[in-house]
């Protein structure tokens, strides 16, 4: 039932709210769906329609919507105190509890300390700045450059935008930070080198090696990458790539920052994405799944090697002059403590692996009959459906033509929310999915692509 309040929401959204990742005039013409309720892997919109949440909020509602345990933890903390600063001199109990938990969960990666923030973009910015500070403390102040992969997404602050590998996010905001270099992504489906994963991995590693030599290793602070590239189209690198990258960076002493904002806490089928490749990064950027979106929270985790630059003694250069008002926010940390308990108690990484396999298997026939679908790929519960204008050349569809949006609208008619992003449809449902929920996504998206064939 549409109430007076509902009409107020519709009218005022178009009038007052600027939405990210869309032109304001297109947003006015195609108003966003107003989501009013969530329960488990379902959400309900303002018109009372219920959908399977195929994108898990924004790949973050990993434990599902409306979890009593998380809500109880937040309200219990509010009964004590909602906020107090974690800057020098004070802190709060839930932030201490969370720091111990995050370090315990990342012990396999030899992580030593965590610095909290409010978002994934903050977690990236923190990692970039602390890696520069690390090298200054180590007596190599020229190491200020960053390397990353094309198609990579590292948030939207100036540092993150400068290392982002997609021009969509860059071109309106330049000039960006100097000394940031992007190399080709190890993307088996679309690359000029080889379709053989091992050959491709070797070609990209060689490219990185040459770029390091060209600039001089003494100028590069860190390499930042996602273990599986998410927003760029769910690009799963060859299994050799991450171990070879780690070995190459070790040769030159360059830090490896794993941007685990999407992959952290189970989404790709292992607790951390880098762990899935058998690699220990020097830093990890965490957000999204740490609180499953109940309250915003970011975290940057540093290993023993990085921390050793600070623990040698009190160097004036070592003051951590980087932090946010929201650093260690008591409500975010309380939400995270409850969320991570669910992640462990319910073994969500294992469920993500099993349900992800089911999802990919259920969609793998799409390229055989859909004129749009070139490839279905993914790992765990991060799945991309790659849409092409030409199957032979694999030329991606022009996102401006709205085909992805059309497929997403058809899927909504079938009761499933999916995310059109560039030339991909992205699926990233809660990690609590069961077989029934996964089958509903498969069915809804399959029908949506069939409908596209009928009307195209
Ligand atoms: C890999 C990665 N890094 C960083 C970010 C930025 O996180 P946030 O949007 O919370 O700032 C994202 C967001 O999607 C991401 O996917």
Short mmCIF file of C-alpha atoms and ligand atoms in Angstrom, two decimals:
data_model
loop_
_atom_site.label_atom_id
_atom_site.label_comp_id
_atom_site.label_asym_id
_atom_site.label_seq_id
_atom_site.Cartn_x
_atom_site.Cartn_y
_atom_site.Cartn_z
CA UNK A 1 0.00 0.00 0.00
CA UNK A 2 1.41 3.40 -1.00
CA UNK A 3 1.09 5.92 1.82
CA UNK A 4 1.57 9.69 1.89
CA UNK A 5 5.00 9.00 3.35
CA UNK A 6 5.89 6.74 0.42
CA UNK A 7 5.08 9.50 -2.05
CA UNK A 8 7.19 11.90 0.01
CA UNK A 9 10.12 9.47 -0.27
CA UNK A 10 9.79 9.05 -4.02
CA UNK A 11 9.49 12.78 -4.75
CA UNK A 12 12.22 13.88 -2.40
CA UNK A 13 14.70 11.26 -3.52
CA UNK A 14 14.64 12.61 -7.07
CA UNK A 15 14.76 16.18 -5.81
CA UNK A 16 17.46 16.00 -3.15
CA UNK A 17 19.63 12.92 -3.21
CA UNK A 18 22.73 12.56 -5.39
CA UNK A 19 23.40 8.87 -6.03
CA UNK A 20 26.87 7.44 -6.66
CA UNK A 21 27.78 5.66 -9.90
CA UNK A 22 25.05 7.21 -12.06
CA UNK A 23 24.44 10.55 -13.81
CA UNK A 24 21.96 12.63 -11.76
CA UNK A 25 19.64 13.13 -14.75
CA UNK A 26 19.55 9.40 -15.55
CA UNK A 27 18.87 8.75 -11.88
CA UNK A 28 15.89 11.12 -12.02
CA UNK A 29 14.56 9.42 -15.13
CA UNK A 30 15.10 5.92 -13.68
CA UNK A 31 14.57 6.34 -9.94
CA UNK A 32 16.23 3.77 -7.71
CA UNK A 33 14.26 1.01 -6.09
CA UNK A 34 13.53 1.99 -2.49
CA UNK A 35 14.32 -0.96 -0.23
CA UNK A 36 12.46 -0.86 3.07
CA UNK A 37 12.97 -4.24 4.73
CA UNK A 38 15.35 -7.18 4.86
CA UNK A 39 15.22 -10.65 6.31
CA UNK A 40 17.91 -13.28 5.73
CA UNK A 41 18.62 -13.28 1.99
CA UNK A 42 15.36 -11.54 1.15
CA UNK A 43 14.62 -7.82 0.84
CA UNK A 44 11.33 -6.00 0.30
CA UNK A 45 10.81 -2.76 -1.60
CA UNK A 46 8.49 0.16 -0.93
CA UNK A 47 5.79 -1.41 -3.14
CA UNK A 48 5.76 -4.54 -1.00
CA UNK A 49 7.59 -6.74 -3.51
CA UNK A 50 10.01 -9.25 -2.01
CA UNK A 51 13.22 -10.30 -3.79
CA UNK A 52 16.14 -12.65 -3.28
CA UNK A 53 19.04 -10.29 -2.61
CA UNK A 54 21.46 -11.47 -5.28
CA UNK A 55 23.97 -8.73 -4.45
CA UNK A 56 23.92 -8.89 -0.65
CA UNK A 57 23.44 -5.14 -0.25
CA UNK A 58 26.74 -4.32 -2.02
CA UNK A 59 28.68 -7.55 -1.49
CA UNK A 60 28.67 -6.80 2.20
CA UNK A 61 25.58 -8.21 3.97
CA UNK A 62 27.39 -11.51 4.38
CA UNK A 63 25.43 -12.81 7.40
CA UNK A 64 22.06 -11.86 5.89
CA UNK A 65 19.66 -9.08 6.80
CA UNK A 66 18.04 -8.44 10.15
CA UNK A 67 20.17 -10.80 12.26
CA UNK A 68 19.01 -10.70 15.87
CA UNK A 69 22.55 -11.31 17.22
CA UNK A 70 24.03 -8.29 15.42
CA UNK A 71 21.13 -6.01 16.34
CA UNK A 72 21.37 -7.12 19.98
CA UNK A 73 25.13 -6.42 20.06
CA UNK A 74 24.61 -2.91 18.67
CA UNK A 75 21.80 -2.02 21.06
CA UNK A 76 23.65 -3.51 24.05
CA UNK A 77 26.62 -1.29 23.18
CA UNK A 78 24.33 1.74 22.80
CA UNK A 79 23.11 1.10 26.34
CA UNK A 80 26.73 1.48 27.49
CA UNK A 81 28.18 4.17 25.20
CA UNK A 82 27.75 4.73 21.46
CA UNK A 83 30.96 6.59 20.76
CA UNK A 84 34.26 7.51 22.25
CA UNK A 85 37.51 8.44 20.52
CA UNK A 86 40.29 5.96 19.80
CA UNK A 87 42.84 8.72 19.21
CA UNK A 88 45.79 8.91 21.60
CA UNK A 89 44.66 8.65 25.20
CA UNK A 90 41.29 6.87 25.05
CA UNK A 91 39.63 3.85 23.49
CA UNK A 92 36.60 1.62 23.91
CA UNK A 93 36.02 -2.00 24.97
CA UNK A 94 34.47 -3.32 21.71
CA UNK A 95 37.34 -1.92 19.63
CA UNK A 96 39.87 -3.77 21.81
CA UNK A 97 37.83 -6.97 21.57
CA UNK A 98 37.63 -6.59 17.79
CA UNK A 99 41.34 -5.90 17.37
CA UNK A 100 42.13 -9.13 19.24
CA UNK A 101 39.62 -11.06 17.09
CA UNK A 102 40.90 -9.71 13.76
CA UNK A 103 44.50 -10.50 14.68
CA UNK A 104 43.49 -13.99 15.88
CA UNK A 105 41.63 -14.62 12.59
CA UNK A 106 44.60 -13.42 10.52
CA UNK A 107 47.29 -15.20 12.57
CA UNK A 108 47.97 -17.48 9.60
CA UNK A 109 48.99 -14.34 7.67
CA UNK A 110 51.32 -13.25 10.56
CA UNK A 111 49.25 -10.11 11.10
CA UNK A 112 50.23 -8.06 14.09
CA UNK A 113 48.18 -4.86 14.43
CA UNK A 114 45.02 -3.25 13.09
CA UNK A 115 44.04 0.37 12.47
CA UNK A 116 40.29 0.93 12.21
CA UNK A 117 38.41 3.33 9.96
CA UNK A 118 34.90 3.69 8.57
CA UNK A 119 34.91 2.26 5.04
CA UNK A 120 36.82 0.19 2.52
CA UNK A 121 38.13 3.34 0.86
CA UNK A 122 39.54 4.43 4.23
CA UNK A 123 41.14 1.02 4.70
CA UNK A 124 42.90 1.42 1.33
CA UNK A 125 43.97 5.01 2.03
CA UNK A 126 45.36 3.91 5.39
CA UNK A 127 47.36 1.09 3.78
CA UNK A 128 48.84 3.40 1.13
CA UNK A 129 49.83 6.04 3.66
CA UNK A 130 51.24 3.60 6.19
CA UNK A 131 53.30 1.88 3.51
CA UNK A 132 54.96 5.20 2.65
CA UNK A 133 55.54 5.82 6.34
CA UNK A 134 57.03 2.33 6.70
CA UNK A 135 59.66 3.10 4.07
CA UNK A 136 60.50 6.45 5.64
CA UNK A 137 61.06 4.66 8.94
CA UNK A 138 63.17 2.08 7.13
CA UNK A 139 65.41 4.85 5.76
CA UNK A 140 64.22 4.52 2.15
CA UNK A 141 62.11 7.69 1.74
CA UNK A 142 62.22 7.51 -2.07
CA UNK A 143 59.94 4.48 -2.00
CA UNK A 144 56.68 6.35 -2.56
CA UNK A 145 55.27 4.76 -5.76
CA UNK A 146 52.43 2.28 -6.03
CA UNK A 147 51.66 -0.44 -8.53
CA UNK A 148 48.33 -2.09 -9.19
CA UNK A 149 46.33 -3.97 -11.80
CA UNK A 150 44.10 -2.67 -14.56
CA UNK A 151 40.42 -3.45 -13.83
CA UNK A 152 41.24 -3.15 -10.12
CA UNK A 153 38.93 -1.20 -7.79
CA UNK A 154 40.31 0.29 -4.60
CA UNK A 155 37.66 2.74 -3.46
CA UNK A 156 37.16 6.39 -4.19
CA UNK A 157 39.54 8.53 -2.16
CA UNK A 158 42.40 10.21 -4.02
CA UNK A 159 44.93 7.49 -3.21
CA UNK A 160 42.49 4.70 -4.04
CA UNK A 161 41.38 6.49 -7.22
CA UNK A 162 45.03 6.89 -8.24
CA UNK A 163 45.67 3.14 -7.97
CA UNK A 164 42.29 2.19 -9.45
CA UNK A 165 42.62 0.30 -12.68
CA UNK A 166 39.43 1.40 -14.38
CA UNK A 167 39.27 4.73 -16.19
CA UNK A 168 35.54 5.06 -15.33
CA UNK A 169 36.50 5.98 -11.80
CA UNK A 170 39.48 8.11 -12.71
CA UNK A 171 38.88 10.43 -15.62
CA UNK A 172 36.58 13.00 -14.00
CA UNK A 173 38.82 13.48 -10.96
CA UNK A 174 42.34 14.11 -12.21
CA UNK A 175 45.04 15.07 -11.76
CA UNK A 176 45.59 12.03 -9.60
CA UNK A 177 48.58 11.03 -7.48
CA UNK A 178 51.85 10.78 -9.43
CA UNK A 179 53.93 7.62 -9.21
CA UNK A 180 51.06 5.14 -9.61
CA UNK A 181 51.40 2.50 -12.31
CA UNK A 182 48.85 -0.01 -13.58
CA UNK A 183 49.78 -3.23 -15.34
CA UNK A 184 47.54 -5.58 -17.33
CA UNK A 185 45.21 -7.76 -15.33
CA UNK A 186 45.84 -11.53 -15.36
CA UNK A 187 42.48 -12.02 -17.05
CA UNK A 188 42.26 -15.25 -18.99
CA UNK A 189 39.08 -14.28 -20.88
CA UNK A 190 40.37 -10.98 -22.22
CA UNK A 191 44.08 -10.39 -22.76
CA UNK A 192 46.45 -10.03 -25.69
CA UNK A 193 48.94 -12.65 -24.41
CA UNK A 194 47.59 -16.15 -23.91
CA UNK A 195 44.52 -18.13 -22.91
CA UNK A 196 46.76 -20.58 -21.11
CA UNK A 197 46.60 -19.56 -17.41
CA UNK A 198 50.25 -20.39 -16.67
CA UNK A 199 51.54 -18.56 -19.73
CA UNK A 200 49.33 -15.58 -18.95
CA UNK A 201 50.48 -15.44 -15.34
CA UNK A 202 54.12 -15.54 -16.46
CA UNK A 203 53.49 -12.77 -19.03
CA UNK A 204 51.94 -10.44 -16.44
CA UNK A 205 54.62 -11.16 -13.85
CA UNK A 206 57.22 -10.38 -16.51
CA UNK A 207 55.44 -7.08 -17.28
CA UNK A 208 55.47 -6.15 -13.58
CA UNK A 209 59.13 -7.09 -13.30
CA UNK A 210 60.03 -4.89 -16.29
CA UNK A 211 58.06 -1.96 -14.92
CA UNK A 212 59.77 -2.27 -11.53
CA UNK A 213 63.16 -2.33 -13.22
CA UNK A 214 62.22 0.61 -15.43
CA UNK A 215 61.26 2.79 -12.47
CA UNK A 216 63.78 1.35 -10.05
CA UNK A 217 62.62 -0.80 -7.13
CA UNK A 218 63.93 1.91 -4.82
CA UNK A 219 60.97 4.11 -5.92
CA UNK A 220 58.15 1.61 -5.31
CA UNK A 221 56.52 1.36 -1.88
CA UNK A 222 53.85 -1.25 -2.48
CA UNK A 223 51.80 -3.28 -4.92
CA UNK A 224 48.06 -3.28 -4.16
CA UNK A 225 45.65 -5.82 -5.65
CA UNK A 226 42.40 -7.64 -4.98
CA UNK A 227 42.83 -11.44 -4.69
CA UNK A 228 39.86 -11.65 -7.06
CA UNK A 229 39.01 -8.44 -8.89
CA UNK A 230 35.45 -7.61 -7.93
CA UNK A 231 33.95 -4.44 -9.38
CA UNK A 232 36.16 -4.84 -12.48
CA UNK A 233 34.08 -7.88 -13.42
CA UNK A 234 34.88 -10.73 -10.99
CA UNK A 235 38.21 -11.57 -12.57
CA UNK A 236 39.76 -14.68 -11.05
CA UNK A 237 43.52 -14.76 -11.71
CA UNK A 238 45.34 -17.98 -12.61
CA UNK A 239 46.25 -19.91 -9.46
CA UNK A 240 49.97 -19.31 -10.08
CA UNK A 241 49.62 -15.55 -10.18
CA UNK A 242 49.49 -14.55 -6.50
CA UNK A 243 52.36 -16.84 -5.35
CA UNK A 244 54.47 -15.58 -8.30
CA UNK A 245 53.58 -11.95 -7.48
CA UNK A 246 54.58 -12.45 -3.84
CA UNK A 247 57.92 -14.00 -4.90
CA UNK A 248 58.64 -11.16 -7.34
CA UNK A 249 57.82 -8.43 -4.81
CA UNK A 250 60.00 -10.18 -2.22
CA UNK A 251 62.89 -10.08 -4.69
CA UNK A 252 62.61 -6.28 -4.72
CA UNK A 253 61.47 -5.76 -1.11
CA UNK A 254 58.17 -4.22 -2.27
CA UNK A 255 55.20 -4.49 0.12
CA UNK A 256 52.13 -6.47 -0.96
CA UNK A 257 48.78 -4.95 0.04
CA UNK A 258 45.85 -7.32 -0.38
CA UNK A 259 42.65 -5.35 -0.84
CA UNK A 260 40.28 -7.75 0.87
CA UNK A 261 37.37 -5.32 1.14
CA UNK A 262 35.16 -7.75 -0.81
CA UNK A 263 37.05 -11.03 -0.28
CA UNK A 264 37.72 -10.62 3.45
CA UNK A 265 35.78 -12.89 5.84
CA UNK A 266 34.78 -15.64 3.50
CA UNK A 267 33.22 -14.39 0.28
CA UNK A 268 35.66 -16.12 -2.07
CA UNK A 269 35.44 -19.42 -0.17
CA UNK A 270 38.39 -18.93 2.21
CA UNK A 271 38.55 -16.64 5.22
CA UNK A 272 40.72 -14.20 3.25
CA UNK A 273 41.15 -14.10 -0.50
CA UNK A 274 44.96 -14.18 -0.36
CA UNK A 275 44.75 -17.29 1.86
CA UNK A 276 42.84 -18.93 -0.99
CA UNK A 277 45.97 -18.44 -3.13
CA UNK A 278 48.30 -19.58 -0.34
CA UNK A 279 49.88 -16.13 -0.01
CA UNK A 280 50.69 -13.96 3.01
CA UNK A 281 50.38 -10.25 2.21
CA UNK A 282 52.09 -7.52 4.25
CA UNK A 283 48.86 -5.60 4.75
CA UNK A 284 45.17 -6.37 4.28
CA UNK A 285 42.38 -3.86 3.73
CA UNK A 286 39.11 -5.01 5.29
CA UNK A 287 35.60 -3.55 5.42
CA UNK A 288 32.22 -4.73 4.07
CA UNK A 289 31.94 -8.25 5.54
CA UNK A 290 33.56 -7.23 8.84
CA UNK A 291 30.19 -5.81 9.98
CA UNK A 292 28.08 -7.25 7.14
CA UNK A 293 26.96 -3.68 6.48
CA UNK A 294 25.06 -3.23 9.76
CA UNK A 295 27.33 -0.28 10.64
CA UNK A 296 30.13 1.05 8.41
CA UNK A 297 33.62 -0.05 9.51
CA UNK A 298 37.01 -0.40 7.83
CA UNK A 299 40.21 -2.02 9.09
CA UNK A 300 43.79 -2.08 7.83
CA UNK A 301 45.84 -4.97 9.17
CA UNK A 302 49.66 -4.89 9.22
CA UNK A 303 52.00 -7.87 9.55
CA UNK A 304 55.04 -8.29 11.80
CA UNK A 305 57.43 -7.13 9.07
CA UNK A 306 55.60 -3.81 8.63
CA UNK A 307 55.17 -3.26 12.35
CA UNK A 308 58.87 -3.90 12.97
CA UNK A 309 59.57 -0.44 11.49
CA UNK A 310 57.58 1.08 14.36
CA UNK A 311 58.71 -1.16 17.19
CA UNK A 312 62.43 -0.37 16.85
CA UNK A 313 62.02 2.76 18.96
CA UNK A 314 60.20 6.09 19.15
CA UNK A 315 61.16 7.89 15.95
CA UNK A 316 59.28 11.19 15.46
CA UNK A 317 58.51 9.93 11.93
CA UNK A 318 56.65 7.00 13.48
CA UNK A 319 53.75 8.89 15.01
CA UNK A 320 50.60 7.54 13.34
CA UNK A 321 49.26 10.88 12.13
CA UNK A 322 46.44 9.16 10.32
CA UNK A 323 43.08 8.22 11.80
CA UNK A 324 39.42 9.04 11.59
CA UNK A 325 36.87 10.31 14.07
CA UNK A 326 35.17 6.98 13.39
CA UNK A 327 38.36 4.96 14.06
CA UNK A 328 37.33 2.19 16.45
CA UNK A 329 33.69 3.33 16.51
CA UNK A 330 32.11 1.44 19.38
CA UNK A 331 28.91 0.53 17.50
CA UNK A 332 30.77 -0.59 14.38
CA UNK A 333 33.12 -2.70 16.47
CA UNK A 334 30.23 -4.21 18.47
CA UNK A 335 28.50 -5.08 15.17
CA UNK A 336 31.74 -6.59 13.88
CA UNK A 337 32.29 -8.71 16.99
CA UNK A 338 28.81 -10.22 16.58
CA UNK A 339 29.18 -10.60 12.81
CA UNK A 340 32.53 -12.38 12.96
CA UNK A 341 31.14 -14.80 15.56
CA UNK A 342 28.45 -15.75 13.02
CA UNK A 343 31.06 -16.04 10.24
CA UNK A 344 33.02 -18.55 12.37
CA UNK A 345 30.12 -20.37 14.06
CA UNK A 346 28.35 -20.97 10.75
CA UNK A 347 31.56 -21.56 8.78
CA UNK A 348 30.45 -19.11 6.13
CA UNK A 349 33.64 -19.41 4.01
CA UNK A 350 32.85 -23.11 3.45
CA UNK A 351 29.22 -22.31 2.67
CA UNK A 352 30.31 -19.60 0.24
CA UNK A 353 32.53 -22.14 -1.55
CA UNK A 354 29.75 -24.75 -1.81
CA UNK A 355 26.96 -22.32 -2.75
CA UNK A 356 29.27 -20.49 -5.17
CA UNK A 357 30.00 -23.76 -6.99
CA UNK A 358 26.27 -24.43 -7.24
CA UNK A 359 25.59 -20.91 -8.55
CA UNK A 360 28.28 -21.07 -11.24
CA UNK A 361 27.22 -24.58 -12.29
CA UNK A 362 23.61 -23.46 -12.55
CA UNK A 363 24.53 -20.57 -14.85
CA UNK A 364 27.27 -22.20 -16.91
CA UNK A 365 24.93 -23.03 -19.81
CA UNK A 366 24.11 -19.32 -20.42
CA UNK A 367 26.94 -18.72 -22.95
CA UNK A 368 25.65 -21.67 -25.02
CA UNK A 369 22.34 -20.01 -25.93
CA UNK A 370 22.29 -16.37 -24.79
CA UNK A 371 23.42 -13.96 -27.49
CA UNK A 372 24.69 -11.65 -24.73
CA UNK A 373 26.65 -13.90 -22.41
CA UNK A 374 30.31 -14.55 -23.21
CA UNK A 375 31.42 -16.14 -19.97
CA UNK A 376 30.24 -16.96 -16.44
CA UNK A 377 33.07 -16.91 -13.91
CA UNK A 378 33.75 -16.56 -10.22
CA UNK A 379 35.03 -18.04 -6.98
CA UNK A 380 32.89 -18.59 -3.92
CA UNK A 381 29.91 -16.26 -3.80
CA UNK A 382 31.35 -13.68 -6.16
CA UNK A 383 30.16 -14.40 -9.66
CA UNK A 384 30.30 -12.34 -12.86
CA UNK A 385 28.29 -12.83 -16.02
CA UNK A 386 30.31 -11.20 -18.80
CA UNK A 387 28.21 -9.73 -21.60
CA UNK A 388 29.65 -9.31 -25.09
CA UNK A 389 28.70 -7.44 -28.25
CA UNK A 390 30.55 -10.03 -30.32
CA UNK A 391 31.16 -13.56 -29.12
CA UNK A 392 34.03 -14.18 -31.54
CA UNK A 393 36.08 -11.11 -30.54
CA UNK A 394 34.74 -11.01 -26.95
CA UNK A 395 34.23 -7.27 -27.35
CA UNK A 396 32.29 -6.19 -24.24
CA UNK A 397 28.81 -4.68 -24.62
CA UNK A 398 28.61 -0.90 -24.51
CA UNK A 399 27.25 -0.25 -20.99
CA UNK A 400 25.64 2.93 -22.33
CA UNK A 401 23.16 0.84 -24.34
CA UNK A 402 21.41 -0.32 -21.17
CA UNK A 403 21.37 -4.06 -21.93
CA UNK A 404 22.63 -4.93 -18.45
CA UNK A 405 19.96 -2.74 -16.86
CA UNK A 406 17.34 -4.45 -19.04
CA UNK A 407 18.43 -7.92 -17.90
CA UNK A 408 18.48 -6.71 -14.27
CA UNK A 409 14.93 -5.33 -14.65
CA UNK A 410 13.75 -8.68 -16.08
CA UNK A 411 15.41 -10.48 -13.17
CA UNK A 412 13.56 -8.21 -10.74
CA UNK A 413 10.30 -9.23 -12.42
CA UNK A 414 11.34 -12.79 -11.53
CA UNK A 415 11.98 -11.83 -7.91
CA UNK A 416 15.77 -11.52 -7.94
CA UNK A 417 17.96 -8.44 -7.53
CA UNK A 418 21.20 -8.59 -9.55
CA UNK A 419 23.71 -5.83 -10.24
CA UNK A 420 24.55 -4.57 -13.70
CA UNK A 421 28.06 -3.09 -13.49
CA UNK A 422 29.81 -2.03 -16.69
CA UNK A 423 29.52 -4.95 -19.09
CA UNK A 424 28.86 -7.50 -16.33
CA UNK A 425 26.03 -8.75 -14.20
CA UNK A 426 27.47 -9.24 -10.75
CA UNK A 427 26.13 -11.70 -8.18
CA UNK A 428 27.31 -11.49 -4.58
CA UNK A 429 24.50 -12.74 -2.32
CA UNK A 430 24.78 -13.17 1.47
CA UNK A 431 27.13 -15.99 2.47
CA UNK A 432 24.22 -17.54 4.38
CA UNK A 433 22.59 -18.61 1.09
CA UNK A 434 21.12 -22.10 0.98
CA UNK A 435 20.50 -24.26 -2.08
CA UNK A 436 16.93 -23.00 -2.43
CA UNK A 437 18.03 -19.36 -2.52
CA UNK A 438 20.83 -20.09 -5.00
CA UNK A 439 18.39 -21.97 -7.26
CA UNK A 440 16.03 -18.99 -7.18
CA UNK A 441 18.86 -16.73 -8.42
CA UNK A 442 19.75 -19.23 -11.16
CA UNK A 443 16.13 -19.50 -12.23
CA UNK A 444 15.41 -15.76 -12.11
CA UNK A 445 18.54 -14.75 -14.01
CA UNK A 446 18.11 -17.50 -16.61
CA UNK A 447 14.53 -16.35 -17.27
CA UNK A 448 15.77 -12.76 -17.49
CA UNK A 449 18.30 -13.63 -20.22
CA UNK A 450 15.60 -15.65 -22.05
CA UNK A 451 13.28 -12.66 -21.95
CA UNK A 452 16.09 -10.52 -23.34
CA UNK A 453 16.33 -12.91 -26.34
CA UNK A 454 12.59 -12.46 -26.96
CA UNK A 455 12.59 -8.65 -26.92
CA UNK A 456 16.05 -7.66 -28.19
C1 LIG B 1 38.12 -4.11 -3.46
C2 LIG B 1 37.49 -2.87 -2.92
N1 LIG B 1 38.25 -1.98 -2.26
C3 LIG B 1 37.76 -0.87 -1.72
C4 LIG B 1 36.40 -0.60 -1.82
C5 LIG B 1 35.86 0.66 -1.23
O1 LIG B 1 35.05 0.36 -0.14
P1 LIG B 1 33.96 1.43 0.37
O2 LIG B 1 32.93 1.53 -0.72
O3 LIG B 1 33.44 0.82 1.63
O4 LIG B 1 34.66 2.71 0.61
C6 LIG B 1 35.57 -1.49 -2.48
C7 LIG B 1 34.13 -1.22 -2.60
O5 LIG B 1 33.40 -1.90 -3.29
C8 LIG B 1 36.12 -2.65 -3.07
O6 LIG B 1 35.36 -3.51 -3.77
#
